[in-house]
């Protein structure tokens, strides 16, 4: 017979006497604001050979972030979710100021997950050890397209904070979304180059039922703008449908024109690039994978998305 149990996270769980050991447990959550305290606690857990997963985020969490958290909970004993709006990766002061911050709400969302979650929410001075600036990296040209030229300094800022997070937490795995596909490639390179001993795990893009890629920035869009923003995914799907029948320059031209004719969008770029080096090709090369990438502004909010073409 099934028994109804109410846990402290107010979720209803149906537990049979036979599956009680498999039934989910609410998250055992800890909040660390101090880097030193986090490192001390992690050292103690690692000495017990417990595996650590890291999920770096800037907060304002949604189901996209939670998909990374779930994957980490599955593969590790402890999942460290960092919540930190990193100032050095913003090239636009207004964008940084407008970025949503909602730690309390984020903690509530995470507390509904099942497993051991440590939230690391430091102040900038603490995580940067008093020197809030970016290092300079060689990304082997991965930063020379798309987000790179459009957001000067962005990837040096991202790599600086991620390297810092990896050195602080020394995780077994670190999880990044394909939503920021260029970032995922860049981080994978940095982790390998620096021999940080971590496996970087890429996770699929989570979308609204409308197709709009989930993003913390969507919260800044009106319902009408959110609905219009599905145009981005529709254009990616259109490109994918034409991928084998039209030339790459013709697909590009058609999508760029579609954006120019749309009254609500300001297109920053649309590219179809080779999926590993991000190089642009006039013609498809057999056996290579390609991806299409879009960055566009709607109502002053900058959105990015991408889709595998083959
Ligand atoms: P952010 O808080 O925007 O810096 O994102 C933190 C991590 O979550 C990054 O690795 C993102 O790529 C990932 N992420 C954000 N949105 C999504 C999404 N819709 N699907 C999958 N991963 C995502």
PDB file of C-alpha atoms and ligand atoms in Angstrom, residues 56-59 62 64-65 67-68 99 175-180 183 203-206 213-214 216, ligand 1:
ATOM      1  CA  UNK A  56      29.296  27.508 -11.961  1.00  0.00           C
ATOM      2  CA  UNK A  57      26.348  29.910 -12.349  1.00  0.00           C
ATOM      3  CA  UNK A  58      25.512  33.578 -12.050  1.00  0.00           C
ATOM      4  CA  UNK A  59      22.278  32.790 -10.233  1.00  0.00           C
ATOM      5  CA  UNK A  62      16.033  28.162 -13.913  1.00  0.00           C
ATOM      6  CA  UNK A  64      18.525  24.969 -17.523  1.00  0.00           C
ATOM      7  CA  UNK A  65      20.802  25.437 -14.495  1.00  0.00           C
ATOM      8  CA  UNK A  67      19.648  20.219 -15.418  1.00  0.00           C
ATOM      9  CA  UNK A  68      23.383  20.740 -14.774  1.00  0.00           C
ATOM     10  CA  UNK A  99      21.663  41.305 -14.289  1.00  0.00           C
ATOM     11  CA  UNK A 175      29.293  21.151 -15.715  1.00  0.00           C
ATOM     12  CA  UNK A 176      28.633  23.718 -18.443  1.00  0.00           C
ATOM     13  CA  UNK A 177      25.667  24.207 -20.763  1.00  0.00           C
ATOM     14  CA  UNK A 178      25.772  24.032 -24.541  1.00  0.00           C
ATOM     15  CA  UNK A 179      23.607  27.148 -24.328  1.00  0.00           C
ATOM     16  CA  UNK A 180      26.973  28.952 -24.091  1.00  0.00           C
ATOM     17  CA  UNK A 183      32.240  29.218 -23.650  1.00  0.00           C
ATOM     18  CA  UNK A 203      24.999  19.572 -21.048  1.00  0.00           C
ATOM     19  CA  UNK A 204      22.200  19.978 -23.611  1.00  0.00           C
ATOM     20  CA  UNK A 205      20.219  23.215 -23.931  1.00  0.00           C
ATOM     21  CA  UNK A 206      16.953  23.250 -21.977  1.00  0.00           C
ATOM     22  CA  UNK A 213      16.255  28.692 -24.749  1.00  0.00           C
ATOM     23  CA  UNK A 214      15.964  29.183 -20.989  1.00  0.00           C
ATOM     24  CA  UNK A 216      18.235  34.267 -16.642  1.00  0.00           C
TER      25      UNK A 216
HETATM   26  P1  LIG B   1      24.821  31.454 -16.318  1.00  0.00           P
HETATM   27  O1  LIG B   1      24.215  31.549 -14.953  1.00  0.00           O
HETATM   28  O2  LIG B   1      24.007  32.094 -17.390  1.00  0.00           O
HETATM   29  O3  LIG B   1      26.265  31.870 -16.323  1.00  0.00           O
HETATM   30  O4  LIG B   1      24.816  29.911 -16.676  1.00  0.00           O
HETATM   31  C1  LIG B   1      25.447  28.972 -15.865  1.00  0.00           C
HETATM   32  C2  LIG B   1      25.564  27.672 -16.609  1.00  0.00           C
HETATM   33  O5  LIG B   1      24.261  27.203 -16.957  1.00  0.00           O
HETATM   34  C3  LIG B   1      26.341  27.817 -17.935  1.00  0.00           C
HETATM   35  O6  LIG B   1      27.180  26.695 -18.110  1.00  0.00           O
HETATM   36  C4  LIG B   1      25.241  27.859 -18.950  1.00  0.00           C
HETATM   37  O7  LIG B   1      25.634  27.419 -20.246  1.00  0.00           O
HETATM   38  C5  LIG B   1      24.222  26.926 -18.343  1.00  0.00           C
HETATM   39  N1  LIG B   1      22.897  27.217 -18.873  1.00  0.00           N
HETATM   40  C6  LIG B   1      22.265  28.405 -18.876  1.00  0.00           C
HETATM   41  N2  LIG B   1      21.084  28.305 -19.507  1.00  0.00           N
HETATM   42  C7  LIG B   1      20.974  27.011 -19.918  1.00  0.00           C
HETATM   43  C8  LIG B   1      19.976  26.272 -20.635  1.00  0.00           C
HETATM   44  N3  LIG B   1      18.873  26.839 -21.078  1.00  0.00           N
HETATM   45  N4  LIG B   1      20.211  24.964 -20.868  1.00  0.00           N
HETATM   46  C9  LIG B   1      21.354  24.369 -20.434  1.00  0.00           C
HETATM   47  N5  LIG B   1      22.323  25.008 -19.759  1.00  0.00           N
HETATM   48  C10 LIG B   1      22.138  26.311 -19.514  1.00  0.00           C
END
